PDB file of C-alpha atoms in Angstrom:
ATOM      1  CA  UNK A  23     -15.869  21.096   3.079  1.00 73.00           C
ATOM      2  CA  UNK A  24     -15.434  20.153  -0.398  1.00 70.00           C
ATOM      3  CA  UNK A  25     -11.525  19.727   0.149  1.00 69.00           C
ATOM      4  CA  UNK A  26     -12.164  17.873   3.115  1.00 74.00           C
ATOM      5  CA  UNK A  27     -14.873  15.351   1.216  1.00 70.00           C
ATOM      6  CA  UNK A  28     -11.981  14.514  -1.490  1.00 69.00           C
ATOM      7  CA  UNK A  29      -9.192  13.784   1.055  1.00 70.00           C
ATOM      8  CA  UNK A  30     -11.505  11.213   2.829  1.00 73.00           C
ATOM      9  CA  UNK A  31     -12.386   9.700  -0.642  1.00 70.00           C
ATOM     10  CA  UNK A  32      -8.975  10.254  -1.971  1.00 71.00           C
ATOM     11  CA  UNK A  33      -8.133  11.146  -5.537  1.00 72.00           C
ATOM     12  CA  UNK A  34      -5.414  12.610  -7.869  1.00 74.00           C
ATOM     13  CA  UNK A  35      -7.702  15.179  -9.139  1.00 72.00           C
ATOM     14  CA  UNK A  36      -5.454  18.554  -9.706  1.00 73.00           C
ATOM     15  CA  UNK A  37      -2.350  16.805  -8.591  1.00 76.00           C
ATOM     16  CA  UNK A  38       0.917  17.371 -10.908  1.00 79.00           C
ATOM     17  CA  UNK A  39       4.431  16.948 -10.646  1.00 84.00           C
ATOM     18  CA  UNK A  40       5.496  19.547  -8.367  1.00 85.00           C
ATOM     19  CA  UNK A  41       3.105  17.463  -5.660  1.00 83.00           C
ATOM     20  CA  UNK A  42       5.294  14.265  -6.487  1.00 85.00           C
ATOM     21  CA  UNK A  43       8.362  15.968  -6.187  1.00 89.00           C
ATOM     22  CA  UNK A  44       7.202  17.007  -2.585  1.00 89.00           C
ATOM     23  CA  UNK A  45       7.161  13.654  -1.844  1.00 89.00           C
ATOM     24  CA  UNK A  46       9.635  11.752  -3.729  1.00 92.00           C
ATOM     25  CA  UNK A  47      12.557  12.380  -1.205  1.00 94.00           C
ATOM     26  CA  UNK A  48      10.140  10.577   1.600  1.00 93.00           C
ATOM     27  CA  UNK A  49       8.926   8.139  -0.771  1.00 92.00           C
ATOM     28  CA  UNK A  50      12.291   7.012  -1.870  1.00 94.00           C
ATOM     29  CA  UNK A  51      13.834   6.993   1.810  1.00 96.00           C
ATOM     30  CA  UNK A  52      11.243   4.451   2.787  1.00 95.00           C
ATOM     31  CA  UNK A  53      11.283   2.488  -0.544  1.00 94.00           C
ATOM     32  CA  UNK A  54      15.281   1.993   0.272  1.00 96.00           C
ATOM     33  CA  UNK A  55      14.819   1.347   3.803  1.00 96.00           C
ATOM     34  CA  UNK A  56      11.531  -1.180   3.368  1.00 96.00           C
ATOM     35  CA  UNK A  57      13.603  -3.055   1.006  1.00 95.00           C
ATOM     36  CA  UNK A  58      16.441  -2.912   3.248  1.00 95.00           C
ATOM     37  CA  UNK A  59      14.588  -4.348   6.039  1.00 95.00           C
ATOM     38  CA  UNK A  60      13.201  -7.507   3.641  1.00 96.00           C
ATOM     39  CA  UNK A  61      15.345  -9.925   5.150  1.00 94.00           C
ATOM     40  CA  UNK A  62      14.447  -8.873   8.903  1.00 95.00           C
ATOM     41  CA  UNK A  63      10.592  -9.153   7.741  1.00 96.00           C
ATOM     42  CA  UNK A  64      11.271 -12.536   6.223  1.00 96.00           C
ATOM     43  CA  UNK A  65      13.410 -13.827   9.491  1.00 96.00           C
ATOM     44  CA  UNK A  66      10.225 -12.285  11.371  1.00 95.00           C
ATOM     45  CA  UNK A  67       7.620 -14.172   9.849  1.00 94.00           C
ATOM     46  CA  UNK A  68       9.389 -17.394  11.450  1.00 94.00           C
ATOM     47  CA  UNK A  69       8.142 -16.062  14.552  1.00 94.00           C
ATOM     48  CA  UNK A  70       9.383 -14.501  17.329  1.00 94.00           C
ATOM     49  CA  UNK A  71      11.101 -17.090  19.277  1.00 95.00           C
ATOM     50  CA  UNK A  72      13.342 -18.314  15.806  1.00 95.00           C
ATOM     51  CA  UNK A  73      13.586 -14.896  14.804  1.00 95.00           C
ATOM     52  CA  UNK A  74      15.834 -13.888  17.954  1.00 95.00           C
ATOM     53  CA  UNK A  75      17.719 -17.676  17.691  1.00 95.00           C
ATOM     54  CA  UNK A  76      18.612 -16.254  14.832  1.00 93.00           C
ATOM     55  CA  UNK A  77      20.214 -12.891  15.819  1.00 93.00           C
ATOM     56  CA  UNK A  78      17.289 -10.671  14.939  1.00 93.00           C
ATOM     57  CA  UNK A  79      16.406  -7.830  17.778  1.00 95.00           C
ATOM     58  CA  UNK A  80      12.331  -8.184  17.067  1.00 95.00           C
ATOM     59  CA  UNK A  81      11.502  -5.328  19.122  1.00 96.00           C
ATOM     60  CA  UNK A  82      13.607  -3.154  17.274  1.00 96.00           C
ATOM     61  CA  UNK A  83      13.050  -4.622  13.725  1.00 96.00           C
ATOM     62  CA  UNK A  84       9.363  -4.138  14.506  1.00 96.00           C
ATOM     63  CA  UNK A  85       9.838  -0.497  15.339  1.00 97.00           C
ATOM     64  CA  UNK A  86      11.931  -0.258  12.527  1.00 96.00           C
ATOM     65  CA  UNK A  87       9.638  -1.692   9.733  1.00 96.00           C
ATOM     66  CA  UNK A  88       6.303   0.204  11.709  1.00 96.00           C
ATOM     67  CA  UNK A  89       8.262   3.321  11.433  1.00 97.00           C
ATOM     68  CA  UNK A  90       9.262   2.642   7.283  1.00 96.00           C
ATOM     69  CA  UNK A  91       5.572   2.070   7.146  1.00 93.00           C
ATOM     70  CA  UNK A  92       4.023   5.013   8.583  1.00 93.00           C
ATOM     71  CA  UNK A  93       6.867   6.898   6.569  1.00 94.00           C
ATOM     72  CA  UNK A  94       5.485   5.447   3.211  1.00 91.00           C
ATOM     73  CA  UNK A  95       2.366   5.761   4.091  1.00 88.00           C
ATOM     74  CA  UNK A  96       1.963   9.282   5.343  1.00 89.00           C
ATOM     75  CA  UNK A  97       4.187  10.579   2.089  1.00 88.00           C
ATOM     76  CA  UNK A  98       1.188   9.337   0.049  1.00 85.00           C
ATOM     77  CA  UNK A  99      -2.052  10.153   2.204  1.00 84.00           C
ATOM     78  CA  UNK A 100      -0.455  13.936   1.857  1.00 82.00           C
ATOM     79  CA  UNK A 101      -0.325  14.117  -1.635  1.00 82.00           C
ATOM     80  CA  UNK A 102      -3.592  11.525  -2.592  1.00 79.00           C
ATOM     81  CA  UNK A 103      -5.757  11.275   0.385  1.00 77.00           C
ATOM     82  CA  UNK A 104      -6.994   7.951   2.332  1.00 77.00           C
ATOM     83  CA  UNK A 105      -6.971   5.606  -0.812  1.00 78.00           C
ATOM     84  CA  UNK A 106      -7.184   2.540   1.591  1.00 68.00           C
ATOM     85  CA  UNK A 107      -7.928  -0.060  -0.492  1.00 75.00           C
ATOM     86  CA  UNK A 108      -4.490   0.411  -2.383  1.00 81.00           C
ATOM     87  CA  UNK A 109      -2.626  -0.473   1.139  1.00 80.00           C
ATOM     88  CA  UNK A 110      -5.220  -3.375   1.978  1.00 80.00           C
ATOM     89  CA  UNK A 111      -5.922  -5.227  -0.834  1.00 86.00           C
ATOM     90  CA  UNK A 112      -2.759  -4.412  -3.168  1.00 90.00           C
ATOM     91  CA  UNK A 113       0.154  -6.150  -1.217  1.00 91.00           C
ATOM     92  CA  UNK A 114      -2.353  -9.460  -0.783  1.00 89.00           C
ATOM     93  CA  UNK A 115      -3.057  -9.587  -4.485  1.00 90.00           C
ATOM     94  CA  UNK A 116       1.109  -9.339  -4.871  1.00 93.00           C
ATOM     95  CA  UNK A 117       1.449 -12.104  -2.321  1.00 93.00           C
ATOM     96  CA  UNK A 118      -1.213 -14.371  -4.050  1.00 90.00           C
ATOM     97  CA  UNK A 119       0.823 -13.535  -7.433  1.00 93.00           C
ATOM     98  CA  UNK A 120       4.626 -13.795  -6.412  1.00 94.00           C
ATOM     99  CA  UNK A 121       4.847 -15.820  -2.834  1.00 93.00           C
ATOM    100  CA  UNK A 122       5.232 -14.197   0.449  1.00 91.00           C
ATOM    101  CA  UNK A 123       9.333 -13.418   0.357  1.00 95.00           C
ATOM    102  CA  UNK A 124       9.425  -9.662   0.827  1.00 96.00           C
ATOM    103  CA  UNK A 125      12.561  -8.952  -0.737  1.00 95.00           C
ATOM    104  CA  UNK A 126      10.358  -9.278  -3.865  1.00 96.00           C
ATOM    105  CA  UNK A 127       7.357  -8.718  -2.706  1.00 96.00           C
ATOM    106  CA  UNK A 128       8.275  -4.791  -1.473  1.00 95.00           C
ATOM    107  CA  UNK A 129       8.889  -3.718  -5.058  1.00 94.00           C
ATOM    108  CA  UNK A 130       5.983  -5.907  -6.632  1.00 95.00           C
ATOM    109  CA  UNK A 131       3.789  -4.609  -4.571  1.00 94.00           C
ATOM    110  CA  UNK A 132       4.914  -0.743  -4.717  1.00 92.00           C
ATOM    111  CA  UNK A 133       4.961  -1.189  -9.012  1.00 94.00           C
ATOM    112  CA  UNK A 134       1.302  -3.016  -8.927  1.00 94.00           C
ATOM    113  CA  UNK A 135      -0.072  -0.160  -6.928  1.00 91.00           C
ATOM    114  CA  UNK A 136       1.250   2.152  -8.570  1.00 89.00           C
ATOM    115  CA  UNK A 137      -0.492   0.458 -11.739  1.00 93.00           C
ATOM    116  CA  UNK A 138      -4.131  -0.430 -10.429  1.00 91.00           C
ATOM    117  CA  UNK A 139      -4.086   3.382  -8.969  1.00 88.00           C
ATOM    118  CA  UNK A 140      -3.602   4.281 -12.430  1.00 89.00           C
ATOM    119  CA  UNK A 141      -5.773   2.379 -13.846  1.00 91.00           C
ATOM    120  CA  UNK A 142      -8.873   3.321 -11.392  1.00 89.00           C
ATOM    121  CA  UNK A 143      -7.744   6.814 -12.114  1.00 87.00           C
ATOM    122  CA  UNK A 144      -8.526   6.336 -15.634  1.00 90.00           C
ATOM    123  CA  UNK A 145     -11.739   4.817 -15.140  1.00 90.00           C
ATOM    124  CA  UNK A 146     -12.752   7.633 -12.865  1.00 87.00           C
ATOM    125  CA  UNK A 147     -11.678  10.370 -15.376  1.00 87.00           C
ATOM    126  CA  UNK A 148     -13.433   8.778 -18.346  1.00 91.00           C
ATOM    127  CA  UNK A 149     -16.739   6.316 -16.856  1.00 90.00           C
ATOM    128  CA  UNK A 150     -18.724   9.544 -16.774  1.00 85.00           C
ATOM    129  CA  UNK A 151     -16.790  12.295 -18.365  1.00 85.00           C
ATOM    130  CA  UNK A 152     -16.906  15.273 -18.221  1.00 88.00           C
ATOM    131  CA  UNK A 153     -17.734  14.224 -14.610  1.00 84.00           C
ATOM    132  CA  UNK A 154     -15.044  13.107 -12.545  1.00 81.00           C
ATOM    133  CA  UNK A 155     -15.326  10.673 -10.122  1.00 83.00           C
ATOM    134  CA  UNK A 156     -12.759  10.880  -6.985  1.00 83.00           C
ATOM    135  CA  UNK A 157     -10.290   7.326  -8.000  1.00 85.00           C
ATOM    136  CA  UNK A 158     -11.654   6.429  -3.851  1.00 84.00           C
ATOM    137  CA  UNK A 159     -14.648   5.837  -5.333  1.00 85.00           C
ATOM    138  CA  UNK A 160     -13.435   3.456  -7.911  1.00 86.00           C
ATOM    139  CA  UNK A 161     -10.859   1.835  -5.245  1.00 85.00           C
ATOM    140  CA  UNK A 162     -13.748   0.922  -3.062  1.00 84.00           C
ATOM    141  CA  UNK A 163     -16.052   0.009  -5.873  1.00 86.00           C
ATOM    142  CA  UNK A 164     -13.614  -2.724  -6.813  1.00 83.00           C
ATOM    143  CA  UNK A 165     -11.543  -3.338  -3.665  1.00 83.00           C
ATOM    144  CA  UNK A 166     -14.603  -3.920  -0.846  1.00 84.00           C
ATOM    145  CA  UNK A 167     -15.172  -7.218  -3.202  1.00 87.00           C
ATOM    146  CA  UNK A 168     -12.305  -8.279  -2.753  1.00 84.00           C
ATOM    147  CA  UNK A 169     -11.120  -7.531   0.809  1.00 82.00           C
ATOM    148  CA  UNK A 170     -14.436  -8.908   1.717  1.00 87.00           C
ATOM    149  CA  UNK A 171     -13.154 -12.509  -0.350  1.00 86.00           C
ATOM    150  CA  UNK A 172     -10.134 -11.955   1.924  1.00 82.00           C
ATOM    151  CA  UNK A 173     -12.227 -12.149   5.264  1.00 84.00           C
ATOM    152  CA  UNK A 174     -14.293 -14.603   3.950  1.00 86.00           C
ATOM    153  CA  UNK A 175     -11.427 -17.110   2.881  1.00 82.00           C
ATOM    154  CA  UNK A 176      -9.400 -16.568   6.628  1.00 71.00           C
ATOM    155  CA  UNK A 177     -13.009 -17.939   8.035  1.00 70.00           C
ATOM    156  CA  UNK A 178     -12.833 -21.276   5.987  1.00 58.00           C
TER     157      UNK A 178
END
């Protein structure tokens, strides 16, 4: 139960490096292919008429990038559990910061979520030490905020 209770938090509690290298070869793949696949996503966001005038198979690309996605994604729910907020409110934070042109905005948002994990991580290890808190808790704690100013701001 207790097992079960920290994948539906998430955390990096007794994770180490063998975990990552379990992962790595998946995590890579669908780095290289996501940023492969920038240019298709930026064609795409012209919308689906202009992106076929301009060559682009949508259908496909769409399958294509979905299937990078769910690649990424399940590499890291099997190592750190259903962190969310890291895929919800990390790549919006990256777009307000950099612009919306994914061949940037792939690796800026991999390297910032890679860096906020970390730092909730460290707040959860030290805010009540020797406690540890799951780094969920901590995601949630500071992402609801602001995936909540998201909804609120499409409304206006």
């Amino acid at each position: 139960m207790h097992g079960a209770l920290i994948f539906m938090v998430g955390g990096l509690a007794a994770k180490s490096w063998p975990d990552l290298s379990t992962i790595l070869p998946y995590s890579i793949i669908g780095l290289l292919l996501a940023v492969a696949g920038s240019k298709q996503m930026n064609i795409m966001m012209l919308g689906d008429s202009n992106a076929r005038n301009l060559g682009t198979r949508v259908e496909l690309s769409r399958l294509l990038i979905t299937a990078t996605a769910t690649l990424l994604a399940a590499s890291a729910v099997s190592i750190a559990g259903l962190l969310g907020f890291v895929g919800l409110i990390i790549p919006h934070i990256a777009r307000l910061l950099i612009g919306g042109d994914y061949r940037i905005l792939i690796p800026a948002s991999a390297l910032l979520g890679a860096a906020v994990l970390t730092i909730c991580d460290t707040l959860a290890r030290i805010m009540f030490s020797p406690i540890e808190l799951p780094v969920g808790i901590i995601m949630g704690v500071l992402g609801a905020p602001f995936f909540l100013y998201l909804l609120r701001r499409k409304q206006v």
